[in-house]
XYZ file of C-alpha atoms in Angstrom:
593
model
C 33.066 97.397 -186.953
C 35.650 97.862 -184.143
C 35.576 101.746 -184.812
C 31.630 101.515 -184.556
C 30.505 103.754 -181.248
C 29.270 101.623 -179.215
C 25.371 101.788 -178.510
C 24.181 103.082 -175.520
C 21.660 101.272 -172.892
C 17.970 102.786 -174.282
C 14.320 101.963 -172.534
C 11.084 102.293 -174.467
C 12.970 103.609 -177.164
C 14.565 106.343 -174.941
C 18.110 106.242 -174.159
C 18.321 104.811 -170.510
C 20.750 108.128 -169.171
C 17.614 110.121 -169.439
C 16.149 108.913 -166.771
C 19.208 109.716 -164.251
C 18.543 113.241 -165.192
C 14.810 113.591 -165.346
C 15.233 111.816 -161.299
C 18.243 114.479 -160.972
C 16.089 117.521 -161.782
C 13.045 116.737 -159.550
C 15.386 116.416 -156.737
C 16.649 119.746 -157.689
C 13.593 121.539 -158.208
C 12.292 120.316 -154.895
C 15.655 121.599 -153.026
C 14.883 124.936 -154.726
C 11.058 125.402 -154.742
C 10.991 124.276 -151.111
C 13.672 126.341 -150.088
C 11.911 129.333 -152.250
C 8.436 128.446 -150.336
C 9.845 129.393 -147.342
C 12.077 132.411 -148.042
C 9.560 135.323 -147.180
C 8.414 134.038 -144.144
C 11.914 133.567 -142.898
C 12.939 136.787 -143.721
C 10.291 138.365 -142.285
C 9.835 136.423 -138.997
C 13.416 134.865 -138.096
C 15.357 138.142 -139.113
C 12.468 140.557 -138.800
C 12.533 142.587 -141.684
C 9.779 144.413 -143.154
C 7.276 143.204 -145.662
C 9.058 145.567 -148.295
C 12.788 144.690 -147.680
C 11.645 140.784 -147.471
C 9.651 141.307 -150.722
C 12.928 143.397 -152.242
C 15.153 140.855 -151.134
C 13.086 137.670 -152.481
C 12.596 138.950 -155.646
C 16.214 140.242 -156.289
C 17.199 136.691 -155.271
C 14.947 134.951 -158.155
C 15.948 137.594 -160.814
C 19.710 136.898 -159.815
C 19.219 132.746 -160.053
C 17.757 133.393 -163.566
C 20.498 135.497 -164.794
C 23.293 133.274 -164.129
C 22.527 130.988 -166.140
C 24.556 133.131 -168.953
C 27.444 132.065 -166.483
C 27.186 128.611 -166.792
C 26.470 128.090 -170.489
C 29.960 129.792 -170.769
C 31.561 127.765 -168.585
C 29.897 124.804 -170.177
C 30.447 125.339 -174.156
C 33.472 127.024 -173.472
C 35.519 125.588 -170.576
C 34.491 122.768 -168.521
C 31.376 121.244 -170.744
C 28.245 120.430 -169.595
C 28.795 117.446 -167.469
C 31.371 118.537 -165.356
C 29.280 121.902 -165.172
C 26.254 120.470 -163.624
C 28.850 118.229 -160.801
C 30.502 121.372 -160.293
C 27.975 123.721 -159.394
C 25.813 121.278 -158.224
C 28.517 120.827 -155.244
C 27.882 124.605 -154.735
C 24.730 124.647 -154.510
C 24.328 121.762 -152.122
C 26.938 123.978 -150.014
C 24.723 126.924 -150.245
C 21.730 125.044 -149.211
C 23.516 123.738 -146.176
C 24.594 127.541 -145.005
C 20.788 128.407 -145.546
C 20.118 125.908 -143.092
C 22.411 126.445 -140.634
C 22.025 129.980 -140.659
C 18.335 129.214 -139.831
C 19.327 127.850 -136.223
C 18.076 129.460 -133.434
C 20.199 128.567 -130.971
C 23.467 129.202 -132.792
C 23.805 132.692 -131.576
C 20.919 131.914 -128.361
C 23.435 133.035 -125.853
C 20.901 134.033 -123.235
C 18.504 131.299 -124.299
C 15.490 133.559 -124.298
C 14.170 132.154 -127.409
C 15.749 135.557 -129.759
C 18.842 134.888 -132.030
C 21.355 137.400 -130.307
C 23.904 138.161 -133.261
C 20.832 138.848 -135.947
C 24.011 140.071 -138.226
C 25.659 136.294 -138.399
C 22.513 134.717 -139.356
C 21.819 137.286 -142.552
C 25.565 137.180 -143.177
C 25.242 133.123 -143.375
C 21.922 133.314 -145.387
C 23.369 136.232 -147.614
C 26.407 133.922 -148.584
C 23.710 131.038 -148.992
C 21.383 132.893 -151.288
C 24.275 133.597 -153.104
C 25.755 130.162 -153.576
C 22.303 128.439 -154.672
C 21.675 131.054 -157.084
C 24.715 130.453 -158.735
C 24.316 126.330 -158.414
C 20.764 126.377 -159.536
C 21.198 128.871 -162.095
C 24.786 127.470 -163.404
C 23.053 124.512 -164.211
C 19.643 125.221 -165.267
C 20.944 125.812 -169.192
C 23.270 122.716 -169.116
C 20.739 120.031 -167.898
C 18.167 120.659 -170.177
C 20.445 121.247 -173.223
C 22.642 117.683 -172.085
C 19.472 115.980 -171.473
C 18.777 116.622 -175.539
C 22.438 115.795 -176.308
C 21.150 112.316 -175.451
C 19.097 111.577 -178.564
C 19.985 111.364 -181.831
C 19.495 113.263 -184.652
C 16.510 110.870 -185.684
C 14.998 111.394 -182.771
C 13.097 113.918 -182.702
C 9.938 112.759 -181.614
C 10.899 111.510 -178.419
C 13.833 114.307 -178.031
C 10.379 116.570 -177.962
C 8.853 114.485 -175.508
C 11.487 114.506 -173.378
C 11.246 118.042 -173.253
C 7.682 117.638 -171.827
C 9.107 114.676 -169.277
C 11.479 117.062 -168.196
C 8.876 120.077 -167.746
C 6.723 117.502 -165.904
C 9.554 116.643 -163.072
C 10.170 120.134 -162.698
C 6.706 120.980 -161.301
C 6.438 117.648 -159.771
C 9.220 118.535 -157.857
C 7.655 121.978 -157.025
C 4.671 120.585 -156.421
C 5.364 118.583 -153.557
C 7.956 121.089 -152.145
C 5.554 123.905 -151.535
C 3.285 121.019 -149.995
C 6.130 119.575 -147.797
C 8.293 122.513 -146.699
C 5.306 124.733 -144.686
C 4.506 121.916 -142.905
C 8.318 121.004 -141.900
C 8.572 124.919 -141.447
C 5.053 124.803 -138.814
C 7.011 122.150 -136.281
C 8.343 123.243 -133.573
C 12.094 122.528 -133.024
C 14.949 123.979 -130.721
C 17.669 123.280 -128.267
C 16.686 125.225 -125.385
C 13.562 127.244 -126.485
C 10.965 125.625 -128.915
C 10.490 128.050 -132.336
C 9.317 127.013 -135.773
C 11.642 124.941 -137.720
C 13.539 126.150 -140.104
C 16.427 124.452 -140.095
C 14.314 121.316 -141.578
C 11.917 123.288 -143.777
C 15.543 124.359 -145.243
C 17.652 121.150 -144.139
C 15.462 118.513 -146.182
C 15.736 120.547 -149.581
C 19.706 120.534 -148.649
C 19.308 116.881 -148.221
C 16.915 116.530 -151.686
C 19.804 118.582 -153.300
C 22.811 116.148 -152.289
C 20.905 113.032 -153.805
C 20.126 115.188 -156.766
C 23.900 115.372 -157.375
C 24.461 111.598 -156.245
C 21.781 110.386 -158.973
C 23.428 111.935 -161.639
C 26.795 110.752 -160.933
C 25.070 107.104 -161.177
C 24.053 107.494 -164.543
C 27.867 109.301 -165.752
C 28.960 105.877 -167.585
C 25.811 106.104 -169.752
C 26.057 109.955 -170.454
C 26.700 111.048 -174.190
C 29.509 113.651 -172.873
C 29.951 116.412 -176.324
C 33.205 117.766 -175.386
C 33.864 121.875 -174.919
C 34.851 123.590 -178.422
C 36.435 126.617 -177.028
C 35.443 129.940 -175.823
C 32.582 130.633 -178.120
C 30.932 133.302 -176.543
C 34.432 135.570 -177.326
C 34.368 134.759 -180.602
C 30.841 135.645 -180.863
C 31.050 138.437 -179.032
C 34.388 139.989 -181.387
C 32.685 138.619 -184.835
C 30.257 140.595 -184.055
C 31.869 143.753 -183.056
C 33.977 143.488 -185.646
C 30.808 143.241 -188.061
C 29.815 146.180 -186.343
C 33.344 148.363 -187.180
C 33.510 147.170 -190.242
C 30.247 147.679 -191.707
C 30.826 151.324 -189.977
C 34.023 152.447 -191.910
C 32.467 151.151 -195.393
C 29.358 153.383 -194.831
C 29.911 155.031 -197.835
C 27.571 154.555 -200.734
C 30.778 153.285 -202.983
C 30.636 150.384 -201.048
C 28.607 147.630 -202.179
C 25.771 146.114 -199.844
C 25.867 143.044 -198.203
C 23.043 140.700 -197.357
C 23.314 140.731 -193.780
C 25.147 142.974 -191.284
C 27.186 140.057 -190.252
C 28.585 139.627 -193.327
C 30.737 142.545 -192.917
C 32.630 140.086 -190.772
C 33.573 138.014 -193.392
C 37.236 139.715 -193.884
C 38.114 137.714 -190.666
C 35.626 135.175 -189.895
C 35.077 132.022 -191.516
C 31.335 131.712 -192.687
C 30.193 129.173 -190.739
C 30.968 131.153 -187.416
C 29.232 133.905 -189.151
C 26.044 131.471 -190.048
C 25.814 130.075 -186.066
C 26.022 134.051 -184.703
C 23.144 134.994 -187.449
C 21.284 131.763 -185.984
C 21.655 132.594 -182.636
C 21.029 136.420 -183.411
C 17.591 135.858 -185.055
C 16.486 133.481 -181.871
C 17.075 135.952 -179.134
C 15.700 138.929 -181.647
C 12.025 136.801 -181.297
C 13.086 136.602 -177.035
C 12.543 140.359 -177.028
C 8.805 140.114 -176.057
C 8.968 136.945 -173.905
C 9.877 138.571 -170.744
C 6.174 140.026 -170.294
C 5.113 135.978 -170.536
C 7.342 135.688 -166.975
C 6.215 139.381 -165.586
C 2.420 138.097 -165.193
C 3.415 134.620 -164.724
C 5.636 134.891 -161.261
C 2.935 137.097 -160.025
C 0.735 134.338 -158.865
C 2.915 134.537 -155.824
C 2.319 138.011 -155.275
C -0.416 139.508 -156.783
C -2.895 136.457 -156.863
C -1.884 135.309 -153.332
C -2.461 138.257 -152.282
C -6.199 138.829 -153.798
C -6.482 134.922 -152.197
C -6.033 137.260 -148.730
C -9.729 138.992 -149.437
C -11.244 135.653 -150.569
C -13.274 132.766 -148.435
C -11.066 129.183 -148.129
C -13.544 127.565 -146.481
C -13.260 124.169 -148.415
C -15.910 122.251 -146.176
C -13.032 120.505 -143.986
C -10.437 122.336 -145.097
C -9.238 125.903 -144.729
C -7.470 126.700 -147.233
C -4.709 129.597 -146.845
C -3.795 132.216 -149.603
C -0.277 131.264 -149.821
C -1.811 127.571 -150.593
C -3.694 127.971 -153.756
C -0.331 128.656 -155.416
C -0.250 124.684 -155.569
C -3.075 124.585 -158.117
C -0.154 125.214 -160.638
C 2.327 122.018 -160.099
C -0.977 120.124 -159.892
C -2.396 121.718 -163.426
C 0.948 121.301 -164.931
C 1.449 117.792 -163.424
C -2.557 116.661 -165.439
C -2.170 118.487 -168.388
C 1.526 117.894 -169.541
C 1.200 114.167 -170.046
C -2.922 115.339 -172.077
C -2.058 118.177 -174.365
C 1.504 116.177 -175.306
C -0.701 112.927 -175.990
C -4.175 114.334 -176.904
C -4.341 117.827 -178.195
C -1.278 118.180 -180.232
C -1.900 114.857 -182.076
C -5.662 115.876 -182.749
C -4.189 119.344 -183.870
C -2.053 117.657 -186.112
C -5.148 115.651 -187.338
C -6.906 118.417 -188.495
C -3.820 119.582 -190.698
C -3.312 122.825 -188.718
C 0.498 123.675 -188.648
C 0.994 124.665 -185.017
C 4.962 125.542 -185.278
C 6.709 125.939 -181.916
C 6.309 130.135 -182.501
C 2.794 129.762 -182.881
C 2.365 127.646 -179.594
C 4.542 130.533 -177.879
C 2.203 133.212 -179.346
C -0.761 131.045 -177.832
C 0.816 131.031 -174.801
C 1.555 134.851 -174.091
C -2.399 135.387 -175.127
C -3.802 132.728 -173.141
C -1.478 134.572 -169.869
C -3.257 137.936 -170.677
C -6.086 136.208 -170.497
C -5.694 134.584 -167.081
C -5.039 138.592 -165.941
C -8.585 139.241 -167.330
C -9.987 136.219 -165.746
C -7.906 137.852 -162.613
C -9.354 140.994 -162.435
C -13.273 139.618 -163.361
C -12.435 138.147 -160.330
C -11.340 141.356 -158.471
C -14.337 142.791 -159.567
C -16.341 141.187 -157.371
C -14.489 141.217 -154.757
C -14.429 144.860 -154.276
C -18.326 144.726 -154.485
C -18.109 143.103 -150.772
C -15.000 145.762 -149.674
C -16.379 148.202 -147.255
C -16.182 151.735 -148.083
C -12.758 152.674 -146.375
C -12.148 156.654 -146.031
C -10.734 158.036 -149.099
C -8.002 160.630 -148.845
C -8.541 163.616 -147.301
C -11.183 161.538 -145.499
C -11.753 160.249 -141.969
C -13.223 157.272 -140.146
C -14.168 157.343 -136.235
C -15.315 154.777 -133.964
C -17.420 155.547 -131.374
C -18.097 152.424 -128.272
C -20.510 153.432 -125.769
C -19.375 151.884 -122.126
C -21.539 153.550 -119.833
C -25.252 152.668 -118.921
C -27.141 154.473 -120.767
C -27.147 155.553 -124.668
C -25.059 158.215 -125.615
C -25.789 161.185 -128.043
C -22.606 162.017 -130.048
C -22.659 165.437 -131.813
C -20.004 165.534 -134.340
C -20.077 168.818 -135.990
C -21.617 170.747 -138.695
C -22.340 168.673 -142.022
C -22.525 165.198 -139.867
C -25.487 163.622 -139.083
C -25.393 163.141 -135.477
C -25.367 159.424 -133.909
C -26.769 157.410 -130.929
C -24.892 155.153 -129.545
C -26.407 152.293 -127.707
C -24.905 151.081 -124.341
C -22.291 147.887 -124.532
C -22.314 147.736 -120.576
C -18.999 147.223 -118.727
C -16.576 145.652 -121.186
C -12.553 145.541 -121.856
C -11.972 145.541 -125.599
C -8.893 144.196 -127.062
C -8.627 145.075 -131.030
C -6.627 142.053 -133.335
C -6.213 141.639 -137.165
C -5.005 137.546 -137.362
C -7.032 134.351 -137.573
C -7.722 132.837 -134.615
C -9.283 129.614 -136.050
C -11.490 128.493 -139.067
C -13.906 131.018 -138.292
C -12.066 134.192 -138.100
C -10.258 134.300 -142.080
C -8.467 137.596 -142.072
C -10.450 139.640 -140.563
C -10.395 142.904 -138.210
C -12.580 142.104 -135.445
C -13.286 142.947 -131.751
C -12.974 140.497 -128.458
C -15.504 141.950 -126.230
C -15.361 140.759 -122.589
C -18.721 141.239 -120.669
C -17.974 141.492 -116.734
C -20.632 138.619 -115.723
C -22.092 137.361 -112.408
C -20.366 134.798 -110.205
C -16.610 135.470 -111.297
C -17.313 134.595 -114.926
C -16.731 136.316 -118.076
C -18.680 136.254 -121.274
C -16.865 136.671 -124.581
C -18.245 138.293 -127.461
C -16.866 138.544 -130.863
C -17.614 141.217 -132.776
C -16.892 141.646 -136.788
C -15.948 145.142 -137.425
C -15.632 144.129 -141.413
C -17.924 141.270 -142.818
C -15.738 138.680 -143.785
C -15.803 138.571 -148.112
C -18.092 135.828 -149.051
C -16.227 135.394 -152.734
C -14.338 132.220 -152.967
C -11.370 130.983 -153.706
C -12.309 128.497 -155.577
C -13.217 131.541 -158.092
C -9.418 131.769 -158.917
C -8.855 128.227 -160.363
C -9.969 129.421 -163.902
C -7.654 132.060 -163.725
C -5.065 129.313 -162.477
C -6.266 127.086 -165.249
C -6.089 129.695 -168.260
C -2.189 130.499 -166.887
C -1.567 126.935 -166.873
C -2.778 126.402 -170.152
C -0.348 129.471 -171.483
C 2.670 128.233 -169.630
C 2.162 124.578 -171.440
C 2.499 125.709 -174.566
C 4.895 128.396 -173.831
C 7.241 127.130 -171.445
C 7.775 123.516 -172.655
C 7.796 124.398 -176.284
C 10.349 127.239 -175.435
C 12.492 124.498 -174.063
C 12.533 122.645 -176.923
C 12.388 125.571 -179.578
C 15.850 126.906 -177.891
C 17.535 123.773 -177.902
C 16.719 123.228 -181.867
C 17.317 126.222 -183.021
C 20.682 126.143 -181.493
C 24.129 125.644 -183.562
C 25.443 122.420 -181.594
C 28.109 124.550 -179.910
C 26.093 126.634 -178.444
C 23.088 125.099 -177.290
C 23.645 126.214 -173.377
C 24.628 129.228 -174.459
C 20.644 129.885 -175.779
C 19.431 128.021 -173.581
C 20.217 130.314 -171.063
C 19.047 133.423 -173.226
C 15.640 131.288 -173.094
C 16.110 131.599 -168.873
C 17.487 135.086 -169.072
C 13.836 136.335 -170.047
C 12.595 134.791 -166.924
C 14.742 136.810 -165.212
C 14.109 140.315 -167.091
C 10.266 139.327 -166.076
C 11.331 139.548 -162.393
C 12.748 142.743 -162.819
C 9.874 144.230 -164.890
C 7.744 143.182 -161.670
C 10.606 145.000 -159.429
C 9.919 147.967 -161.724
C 6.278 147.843 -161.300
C 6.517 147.118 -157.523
C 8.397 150.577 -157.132
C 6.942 153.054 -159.864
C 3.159 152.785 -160.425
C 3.243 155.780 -162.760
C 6.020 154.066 -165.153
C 4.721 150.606 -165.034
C 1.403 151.165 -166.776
C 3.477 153.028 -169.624
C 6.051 149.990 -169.618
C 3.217 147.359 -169.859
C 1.712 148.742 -172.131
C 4.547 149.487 -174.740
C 6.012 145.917 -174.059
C 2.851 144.189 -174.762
C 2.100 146.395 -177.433
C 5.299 145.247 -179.428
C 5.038 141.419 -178.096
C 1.268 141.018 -179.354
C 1.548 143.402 -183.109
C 5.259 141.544 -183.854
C 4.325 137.977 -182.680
C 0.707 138.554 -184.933
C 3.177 139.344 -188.163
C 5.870 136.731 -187.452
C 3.538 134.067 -186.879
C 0.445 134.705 -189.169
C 2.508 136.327 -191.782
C 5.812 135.201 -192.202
C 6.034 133.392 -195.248
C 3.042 134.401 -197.639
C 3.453 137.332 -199.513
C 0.789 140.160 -200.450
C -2.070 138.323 -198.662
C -4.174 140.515 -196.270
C -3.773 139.490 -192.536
C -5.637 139.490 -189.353
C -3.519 141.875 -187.111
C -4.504 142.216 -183.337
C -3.468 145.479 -181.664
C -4.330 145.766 -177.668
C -5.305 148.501 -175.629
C -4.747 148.308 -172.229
C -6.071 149.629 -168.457
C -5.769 149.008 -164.839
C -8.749 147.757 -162.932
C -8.824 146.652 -159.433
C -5.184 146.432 -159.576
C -4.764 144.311 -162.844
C -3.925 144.729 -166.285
C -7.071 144.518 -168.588
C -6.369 143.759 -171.584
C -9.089 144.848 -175.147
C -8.193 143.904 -178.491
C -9.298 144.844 -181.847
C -8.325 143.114 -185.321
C -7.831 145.350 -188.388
C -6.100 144.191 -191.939
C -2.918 145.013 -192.937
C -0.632 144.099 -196.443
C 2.524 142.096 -195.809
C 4.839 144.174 -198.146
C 6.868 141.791 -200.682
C 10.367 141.303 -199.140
C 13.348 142.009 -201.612
């Protein structure tokens, strides 16, 4: 009895540590997303680069925070384990956070107090090294929380080890929600020394704050952590089983040599099996991540491509304007509702009707419901560019012609133009804008005309040059909704998939694989940004392969000679989106030998 471990605190069924963490990663997600929220616009108006070097810069930041994960799984299963991982790095990245915020001070380098920083170089140098350092804190320790949250169960605890994973899932966009809500209003203040300018030393300050209790909340809960201790450099001895597999299996290519069952066998001369058995585990799980990456490529465009269609759309909510950056919130809130129903509701009625929905068949769901919400996205864009005006195409031209004499004026063009009259606008000064000037004016070119008047007045005119488009916003939340849906079932299931398909050395180690796809999504869209001609080819190849394997794997993976439904997809652009056909055909699933 005295050698019994001794139980650990548990609410609800649920051990109690849980709880620290969940708190610890909404704190963290809210440092990150409302840093993140703010990013562009800092780039763009505090150290004045361009749209495309901001863009460029943001991007290669997000891609970089989901590729060091790899990093910290190593450091975790190998070297330091996952507790001390996540206080490490979290220390970094609560550094990193500060720098972002200090290098956001105007008046550090204000010298002649004219409201303009004065050493521009300092301030990218500071946020350069702050970037930096949160992308290696948040991304160090995005593998390890998630994979020592599920250390916390045991092994007959599945169930609620599951709906942890949807607990967890929940913070995270809880956390994001109310970051992208809070930070642009902290960032529209006005704050300063000797010149008032917009504040972004709080819109980055209070995620640095958010980030330091993060890391104080989990330290709480360290007496009730199950802490699995490090069991050596695995990744090397992955990494040389496997390359010596590799040699191996090349020098006994001859046909006198007998075959082996798997490649990894040829490993065996050196290797104990069950190494062997956890690399073949591990193999097969990031063999079905192949495809996944196109899940993230039209996912993280709803901050670029969909905000940016919300630029052409009305937000005239009744009371509230709405602004395009602003309907990227309809996510969090989506995710926040329909977490907590489809965990509760819709699996457990799925389950009533005896349909086997295995994790890889809720991941298949997932990537068709996102192609979906691209189809939804350019129905959408459709209409939009019904109420575009005809700009000139190229080789093409556009004049405008103001009259501001008396009388009408005859303009005579040239041959092939019809010639114009031109009615008289009187004396007036005309100063041209592109901006909003209130609720009235959403985005759109227009021209302040200023009538010289009688007794020292001046009447203002406004005159729309381009109709304001009279589709809504509101016309995107299906396309939001159908997303949302896909990254339910995809996303939180992925979570969980990774961690149990994971040899129990290793489980950071995939669960960073699982984050690594999010990362080679953020590249694709880097690709796409930069080479129109070879994104449609790589689009369509990748999705290809993700929708004909997924179709096999998942409808056909364990019944033998039985005809199956296979979907194959053809593919096109239209109005700037991916459109996406399908057709079903029936193929034999070959006996396997």
């Amino acid at each position: 009895q005295a050698a019994k471990k001794k139980k650990k605190p548990s609410c609800f069924g649920y051990p109690l540590s849980i709880f620290f963490i969940v708190i610890n990663e909404f704190c963290e997600r809210f440092s990150y997303y409302g840093m993140r929220a703010v990013l562009v616009l800092y780039f763009k108006f505090f150290l004045h680069w361009d749209d495309n070097l901001s863009t460029a810069i943001y991007h290669t930041f997000v891609a970089l925070c989901y590729l060091t994960p790899i990093l910290g799984a190593i450091i975790a299963d190998s070297w330091l384990g996952k507790f001390k991982t996540i206080i490490s790095l979290s220390i970094v990245y609560t550094i990193g956070q500060a720098i972002m915020a200090v290098s956001s001070i105007n008046d550090l380098t204000d010298y002649n107090r004219d409201g303009i920083p004065d050493n521009i170089p300092l301030h990218i140098g500071l946020s350069m090294i702050g970037l930096i350092l949160i992308a290696f804190g948040t991304g160090g320790i995005k593998p390890c929380v998630s994979a020592f949250g599920g250390d916390q169960f045991e092994e007959e605890q599945e169930k609620q080890r599951n709906r942890f994973f949807s607990l967890f899932y929940l913070s995270v966009n809880a956390g994001s929600l109310l970051s992208t809500i809070i930070t642009p209003i902290l960032r529209g203040e006005e704050c300063g020394i000797h010149t008032k300018q917009q504040c972004y030393p709080l819109a980055f300050g209070v995620p640095a704050a958010l980030m330091a209790v993060s890391l104080m909340v989990f330290i709480l809960g360290s007496k009730m952590y199950k802490k699995a201790h490090p069991q050596g450099n695995i990744m090397l001895q992955v990494s040389k089983c496997i390359g010596f597999a590799v040699k191996n299996r090349f020098q006994h290519r001859r046909k006198q040599f007998p075959k082996r069952e798997h490649w990894l066998d040829w490993a065996s001369e050196k290797y104990d099996k069950r190494l062997i058995t956890q690399t073949k585990m591990v193999l097969r799980v990031l063999f079905l991540y192949i495809p996944l990456p196109m899940f993230w490529a039209l996912f993280d465009q709803q901050g670029s491509r969909w905000t940016l269609q919300a630029t052409t759309m009305d937000g005239n909510f009744g009371a509230i304007q709405i602004q395009p950056d602003q309907m990227q919130t309809v996510n969090p809130i989506l995710i926040v509702v329909m977490v907590p129903i489809v965990d509760a509701v819709v699996y457990p009625l799925i389950k009533k009707c005896h349909f086997n929905f295995t994790p890889l068949r809720k991941i298949t769901v997932g990537m068709f419901l996102a192609s979906l919400a691209f189809v939804a996205a350019a129905l959408v864009q459709v209409q939009i560019d019904k109420t575009l005006p005809n700009f000139p195409k190229e080789g093409q031209s556009q004049i405008k012609v103001i009259n501001l004499g008396t009388d009408v004026a005859k303009v005579d063009i040239g041959p092939g133009v019809e010639n114009m009259s031109v009615e008289s606008l009187m004396h007036i000064f005309i100063f041209r804008k592109h901006a909003t000037f209130s609720s009235l004016f959403f985005n759109v070119p227009f021209s302040l005309l200023l009538f010289q008047c009688n007794n020292n007045r001046l009447e203002l005119r406004y005159v729309e040059d381009i109709q304001p488009n009279t589709v809504h916003m509101a016309w995107q939340i299906p396309q939001y909704f159908i997303m949302t849906c896909g990254e339910v079932v995809f996303s939180v299931t992925g979570l969980a998939f990774s961690y149990s398909q994971a040899p129990s050395n290793m489980k950071s180690v995939l669960q960073a694989g699982w984050l690594l796809t999010v990362a080679v999504g953020n590249i694709i869209v880097l690709i796409v940004a930069g080479a129109s001609k070879l994104s449609e080819q790589c689009i369509l190849i990748a999705y290809y392969i993700s929708s004909v394997y997924y179709t096999v794997m998942v409808q056909g993976r364990t019944i033998i000679d039985k005809p199956h439904s296979l979907l194959f997809a053809s593919f096109r652009y239209y109005g700037g989106f991916l459109v996406i056909t399908t057709r079903q055909e029936h193929v034999i699933k070959k006996k396997k030998h």
